[in-house]
PDB file of C-alpha atoms in Angstrom:
ATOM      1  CA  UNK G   1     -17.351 -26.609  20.164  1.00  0.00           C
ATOM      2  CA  UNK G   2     -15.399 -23.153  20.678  1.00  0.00           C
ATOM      3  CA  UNK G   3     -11.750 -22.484  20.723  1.00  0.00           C
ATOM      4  CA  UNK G   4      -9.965 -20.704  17.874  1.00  0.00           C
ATOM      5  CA  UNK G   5      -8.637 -22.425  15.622  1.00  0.00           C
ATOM      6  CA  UNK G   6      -5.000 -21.500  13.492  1.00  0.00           C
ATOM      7  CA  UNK G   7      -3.029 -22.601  10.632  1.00  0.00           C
ATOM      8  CA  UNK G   8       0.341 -22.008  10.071  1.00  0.00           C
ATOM      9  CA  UNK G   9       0.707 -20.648   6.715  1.00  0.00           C
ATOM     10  CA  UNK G  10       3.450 -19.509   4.440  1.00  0.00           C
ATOM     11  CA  UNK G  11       3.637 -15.753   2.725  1.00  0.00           C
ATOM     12  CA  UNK G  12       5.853 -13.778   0.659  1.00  0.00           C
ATOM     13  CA  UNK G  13       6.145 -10.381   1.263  1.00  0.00           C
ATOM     14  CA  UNK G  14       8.662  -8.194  -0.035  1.00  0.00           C
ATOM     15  CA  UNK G  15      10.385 -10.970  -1.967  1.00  0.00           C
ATOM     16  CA  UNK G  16      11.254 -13.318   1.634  1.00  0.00           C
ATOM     17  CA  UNK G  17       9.316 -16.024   3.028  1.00  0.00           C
ATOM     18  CA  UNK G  18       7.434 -15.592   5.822  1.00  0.00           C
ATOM     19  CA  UNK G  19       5.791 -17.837   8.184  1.00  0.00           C
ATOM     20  CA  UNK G  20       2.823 -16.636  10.479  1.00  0.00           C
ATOM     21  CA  UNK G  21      -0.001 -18.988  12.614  1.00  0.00           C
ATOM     22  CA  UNK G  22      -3.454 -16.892  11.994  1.00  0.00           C
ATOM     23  CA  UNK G  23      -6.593 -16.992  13.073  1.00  0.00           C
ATOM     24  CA  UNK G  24      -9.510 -17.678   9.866  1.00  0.00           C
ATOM     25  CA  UNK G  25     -10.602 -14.027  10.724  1.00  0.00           C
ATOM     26  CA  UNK G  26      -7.135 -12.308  11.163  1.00  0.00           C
ATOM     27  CA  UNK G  27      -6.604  -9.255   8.339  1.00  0.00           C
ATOM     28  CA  UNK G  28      -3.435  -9.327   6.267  1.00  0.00           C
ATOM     29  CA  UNK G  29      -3.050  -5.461   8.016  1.00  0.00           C
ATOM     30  CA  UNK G  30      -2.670  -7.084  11.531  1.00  0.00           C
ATOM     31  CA  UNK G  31      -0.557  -9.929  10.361  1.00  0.00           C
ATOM     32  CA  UNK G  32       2.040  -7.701   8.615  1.00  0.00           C
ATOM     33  CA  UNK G  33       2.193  -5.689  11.230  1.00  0.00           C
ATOM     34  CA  UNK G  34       1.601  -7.721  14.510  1.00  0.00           C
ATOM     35  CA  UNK G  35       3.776 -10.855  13.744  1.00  0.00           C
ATOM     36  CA  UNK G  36       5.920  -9.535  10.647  1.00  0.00           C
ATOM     37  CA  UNK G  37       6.821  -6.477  12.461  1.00  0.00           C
ATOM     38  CA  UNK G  38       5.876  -4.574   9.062  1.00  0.00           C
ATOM     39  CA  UNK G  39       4.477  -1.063  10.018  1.00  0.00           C
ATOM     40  CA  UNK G  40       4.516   0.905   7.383  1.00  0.00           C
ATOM     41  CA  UNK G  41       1.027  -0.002   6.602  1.00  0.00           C
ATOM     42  CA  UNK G  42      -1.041   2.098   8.927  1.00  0.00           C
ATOM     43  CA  UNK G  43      -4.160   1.207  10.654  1.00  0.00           C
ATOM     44  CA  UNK G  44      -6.492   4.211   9.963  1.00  0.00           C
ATOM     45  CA  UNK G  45     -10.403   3.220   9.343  1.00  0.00           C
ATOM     46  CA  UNK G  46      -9.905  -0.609   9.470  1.00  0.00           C
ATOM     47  CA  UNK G  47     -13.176  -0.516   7.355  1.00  0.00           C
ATOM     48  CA  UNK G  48     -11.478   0.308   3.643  1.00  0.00           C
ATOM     49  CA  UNK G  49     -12.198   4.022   3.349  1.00  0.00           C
ATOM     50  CA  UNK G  50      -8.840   6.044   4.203  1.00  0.00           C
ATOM     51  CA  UNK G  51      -6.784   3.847   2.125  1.00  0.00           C
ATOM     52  CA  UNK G  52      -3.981   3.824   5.274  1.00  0.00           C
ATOM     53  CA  UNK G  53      -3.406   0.038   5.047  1.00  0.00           C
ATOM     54  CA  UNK G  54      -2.648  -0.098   1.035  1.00  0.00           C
ATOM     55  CA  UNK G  55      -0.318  -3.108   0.539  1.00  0.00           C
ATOM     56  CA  UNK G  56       0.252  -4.377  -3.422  1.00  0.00           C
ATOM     57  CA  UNK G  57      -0.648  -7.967  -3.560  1.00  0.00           C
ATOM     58  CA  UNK G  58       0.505  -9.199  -7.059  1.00  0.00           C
ATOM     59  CA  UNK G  59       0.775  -5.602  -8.343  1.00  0.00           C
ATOM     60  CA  UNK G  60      -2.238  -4.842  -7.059  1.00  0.00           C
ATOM     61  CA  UNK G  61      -2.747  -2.160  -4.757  1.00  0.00           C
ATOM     62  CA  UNK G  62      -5.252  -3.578  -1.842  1.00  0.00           C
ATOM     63  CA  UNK G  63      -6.886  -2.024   1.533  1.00  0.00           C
ATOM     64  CA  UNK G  64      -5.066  -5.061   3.542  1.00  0.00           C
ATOM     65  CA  UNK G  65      -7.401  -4.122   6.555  1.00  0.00           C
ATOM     66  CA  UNK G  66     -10.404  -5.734   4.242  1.00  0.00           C
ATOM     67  CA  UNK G  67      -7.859  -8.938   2.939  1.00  0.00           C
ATOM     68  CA  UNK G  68      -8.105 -11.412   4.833  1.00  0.00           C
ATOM     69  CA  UNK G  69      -4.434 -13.181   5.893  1.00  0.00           C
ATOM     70  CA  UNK G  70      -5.592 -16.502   4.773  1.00  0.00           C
ATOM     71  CA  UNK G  71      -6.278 -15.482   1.533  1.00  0.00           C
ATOM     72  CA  UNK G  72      -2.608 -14.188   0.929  1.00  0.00           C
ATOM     73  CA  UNK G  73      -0.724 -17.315   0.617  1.00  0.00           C
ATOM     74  CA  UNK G  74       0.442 -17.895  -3.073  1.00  0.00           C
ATOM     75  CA  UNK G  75       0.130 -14.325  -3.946  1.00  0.00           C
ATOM     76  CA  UNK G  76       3.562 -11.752  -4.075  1.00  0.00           C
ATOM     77  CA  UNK G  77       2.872  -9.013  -1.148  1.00  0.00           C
ATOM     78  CA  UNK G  78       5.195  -5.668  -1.403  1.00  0.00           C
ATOM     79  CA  UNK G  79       4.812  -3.313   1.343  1.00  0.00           C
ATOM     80  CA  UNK G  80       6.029  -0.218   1.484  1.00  0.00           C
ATOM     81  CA  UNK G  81       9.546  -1.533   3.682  1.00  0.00           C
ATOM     82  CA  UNK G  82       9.556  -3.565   0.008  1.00  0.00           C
ATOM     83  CA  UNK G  83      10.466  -0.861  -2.226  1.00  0.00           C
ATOM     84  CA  UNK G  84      13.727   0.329  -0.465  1.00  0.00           C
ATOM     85  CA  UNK G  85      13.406   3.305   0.731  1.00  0.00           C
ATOM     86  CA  UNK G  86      15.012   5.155  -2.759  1.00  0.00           C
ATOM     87  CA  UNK G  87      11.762   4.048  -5.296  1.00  0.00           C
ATOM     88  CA  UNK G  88      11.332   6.929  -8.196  1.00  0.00           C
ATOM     89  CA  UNK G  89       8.007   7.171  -6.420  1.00  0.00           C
ATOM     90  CA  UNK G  90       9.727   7.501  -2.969  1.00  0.00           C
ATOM     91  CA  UNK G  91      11.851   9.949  -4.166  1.00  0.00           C
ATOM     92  CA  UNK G  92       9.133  11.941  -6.002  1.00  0.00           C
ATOM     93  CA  UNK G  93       6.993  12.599  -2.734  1.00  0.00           C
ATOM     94  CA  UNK G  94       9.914  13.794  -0.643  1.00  0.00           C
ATOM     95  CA  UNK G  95      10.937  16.090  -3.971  1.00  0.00           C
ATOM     96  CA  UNK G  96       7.291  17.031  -4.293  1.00  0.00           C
ATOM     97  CA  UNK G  97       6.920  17.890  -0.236  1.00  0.00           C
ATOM     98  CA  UNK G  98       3.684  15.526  -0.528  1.00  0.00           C
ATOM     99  CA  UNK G  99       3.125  14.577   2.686  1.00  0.00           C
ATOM    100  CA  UNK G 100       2.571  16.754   6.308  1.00  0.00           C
ATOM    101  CA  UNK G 101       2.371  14.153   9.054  1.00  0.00           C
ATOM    102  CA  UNK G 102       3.065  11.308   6.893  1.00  0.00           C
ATOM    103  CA  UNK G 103       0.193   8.723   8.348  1.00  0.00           C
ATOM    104  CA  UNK G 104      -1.084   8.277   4.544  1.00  0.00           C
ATOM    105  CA  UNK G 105       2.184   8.338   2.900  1.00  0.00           C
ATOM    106  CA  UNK G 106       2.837   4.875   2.599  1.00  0.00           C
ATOM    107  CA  UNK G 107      -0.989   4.002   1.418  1.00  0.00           C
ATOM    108  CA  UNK G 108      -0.551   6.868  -1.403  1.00  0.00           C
ATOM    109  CA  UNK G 109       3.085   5.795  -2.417  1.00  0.00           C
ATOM    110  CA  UNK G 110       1.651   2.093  -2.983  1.00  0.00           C
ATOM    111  CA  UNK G 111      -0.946   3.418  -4.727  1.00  0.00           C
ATOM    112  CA  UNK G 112       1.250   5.429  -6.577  1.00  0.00           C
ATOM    113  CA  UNK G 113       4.122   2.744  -7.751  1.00  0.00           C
ATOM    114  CA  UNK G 114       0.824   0.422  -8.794  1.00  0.00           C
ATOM    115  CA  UNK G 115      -0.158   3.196 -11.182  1.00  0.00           C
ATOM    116  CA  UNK G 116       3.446   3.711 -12.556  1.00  0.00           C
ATOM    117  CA  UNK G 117       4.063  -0.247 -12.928  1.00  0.00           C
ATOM    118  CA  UNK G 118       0.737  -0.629 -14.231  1.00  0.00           C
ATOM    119  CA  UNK G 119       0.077   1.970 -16.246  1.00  0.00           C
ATOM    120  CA  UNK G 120       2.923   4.385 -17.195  1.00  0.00           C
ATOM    121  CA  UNK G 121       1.376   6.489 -19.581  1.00  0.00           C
ATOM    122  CA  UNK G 122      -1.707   7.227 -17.279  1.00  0.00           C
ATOM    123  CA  UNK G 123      -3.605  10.196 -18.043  1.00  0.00           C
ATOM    124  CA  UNK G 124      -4.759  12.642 -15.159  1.00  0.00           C
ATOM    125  CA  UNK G 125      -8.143  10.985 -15.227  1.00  0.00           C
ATOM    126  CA  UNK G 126      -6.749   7.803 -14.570  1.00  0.00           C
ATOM    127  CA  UNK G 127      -4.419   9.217 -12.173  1.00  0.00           C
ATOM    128  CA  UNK G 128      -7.006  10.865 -10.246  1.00  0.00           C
ATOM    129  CA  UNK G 129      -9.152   7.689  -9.899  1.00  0.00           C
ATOM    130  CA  UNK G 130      -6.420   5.591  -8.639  1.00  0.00           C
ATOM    131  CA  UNK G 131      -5.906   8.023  -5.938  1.00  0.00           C
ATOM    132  CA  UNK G 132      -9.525   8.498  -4.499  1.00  0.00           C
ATOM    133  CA  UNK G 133      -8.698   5.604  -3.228  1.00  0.00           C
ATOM    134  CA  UNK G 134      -6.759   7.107  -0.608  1.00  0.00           C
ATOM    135  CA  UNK G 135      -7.234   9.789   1.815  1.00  0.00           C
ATOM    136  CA  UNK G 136      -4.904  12.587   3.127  1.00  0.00           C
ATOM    137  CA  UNK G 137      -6.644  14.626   6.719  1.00  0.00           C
ATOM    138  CA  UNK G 138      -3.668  17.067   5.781  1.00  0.00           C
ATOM    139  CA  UNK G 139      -4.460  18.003   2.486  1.00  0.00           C
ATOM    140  CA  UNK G 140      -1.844  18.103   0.444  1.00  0.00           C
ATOM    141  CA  UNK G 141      -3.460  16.259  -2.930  1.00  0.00           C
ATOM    142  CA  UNK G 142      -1.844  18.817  -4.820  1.00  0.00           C
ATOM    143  CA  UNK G 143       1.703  17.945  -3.698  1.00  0.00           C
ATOM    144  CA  UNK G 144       0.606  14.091  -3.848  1.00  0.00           C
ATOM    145  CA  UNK G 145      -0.553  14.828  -7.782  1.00  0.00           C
ATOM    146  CA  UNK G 146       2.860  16.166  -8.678  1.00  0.00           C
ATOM    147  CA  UNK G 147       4.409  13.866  -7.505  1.00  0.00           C
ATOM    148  CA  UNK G 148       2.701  11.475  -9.287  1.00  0.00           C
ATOM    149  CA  UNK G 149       2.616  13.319 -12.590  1.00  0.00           C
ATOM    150  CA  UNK G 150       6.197  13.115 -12.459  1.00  0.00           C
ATOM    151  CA  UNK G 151       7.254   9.506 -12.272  1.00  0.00           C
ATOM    152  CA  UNK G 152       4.403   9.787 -14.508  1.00  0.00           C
ATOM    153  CA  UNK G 153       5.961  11.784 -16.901  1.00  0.00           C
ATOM    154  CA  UNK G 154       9.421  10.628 -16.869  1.00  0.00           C
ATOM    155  CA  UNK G 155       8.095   7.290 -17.777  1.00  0.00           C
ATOM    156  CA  UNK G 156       6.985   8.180 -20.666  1.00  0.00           C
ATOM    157  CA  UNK G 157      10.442  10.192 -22.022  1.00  0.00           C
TER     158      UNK G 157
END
């Protein structure tokens, strides 16, 4: 018996509905941004390590090149096209200059808003394991750790 086989299924991503036939063995990085037309999630490693592909499913930040697509309906997917464009963590990185090329940006911001959402009083240990996660080739972890210190910070004002 061979063929591939694919399901319809329903997700919701970024508050809308969306509807998208997969494949059992398609990621939820390939559906977002093959048949959602959501790019902001980058492919870098496709094996989990650069942290590229970070999507929040139910708060959650995830590496949605190792999430499978058929394992994302019922749960609440933001992407980075979800938080508007004017987030306090958006705004923070371009305030911060804490990006160079930008590839990682939207992996780190995700990151980023999880930790503020999640834990708004984080301390700079926590802070700095939640973004090891993620990997910047340009360097600029500095930058990215102000920026985060200061949604951070303001939180807890």
């Amino acid at each position: 018996m061979s063929g591939t086989f694919k399901s319809e299924v329903e997700f919701v991503v970024n508050d809308k509905r969306h509807h998208a036939v997969i494949r059992s063995a398609d990621t939820l990085l390939r559906v977002l941004r093959e048949q959602l037309g959501l790019t902001g999630a980058k492919e870098g490693c496709e094996n989990g390590d650069c942290g590229a592909c970070t999507v929040n499913v139910d708060g959650v930040p995830i590496k949605s090149c190792l999430m499978l697509a058929i394992e994302a309906p019922g749960c609440s997917i933001t992407t980075i096209e979800g938080l508007g464009g004017d987030a306090p963590m958006q705004r923070a990185f371009v305030e911060h200059f804490a990006f160079q090329c930008g590839f990682c940006t939207p992996g780190y911001i995700m990151v980023a808003h999880a930790l503020s959402q999640q834990c708004p009083n984080a301390s700079e240990d926590v802070m700095r394991r939640w973004l090891q996660s993620n990997i910047c080739r340009c360097t600029s972890y500095e930058e990215i750790g102000k920026a985060v210190r200061s949604v951070i910070s303001n939180s807890q004002k």
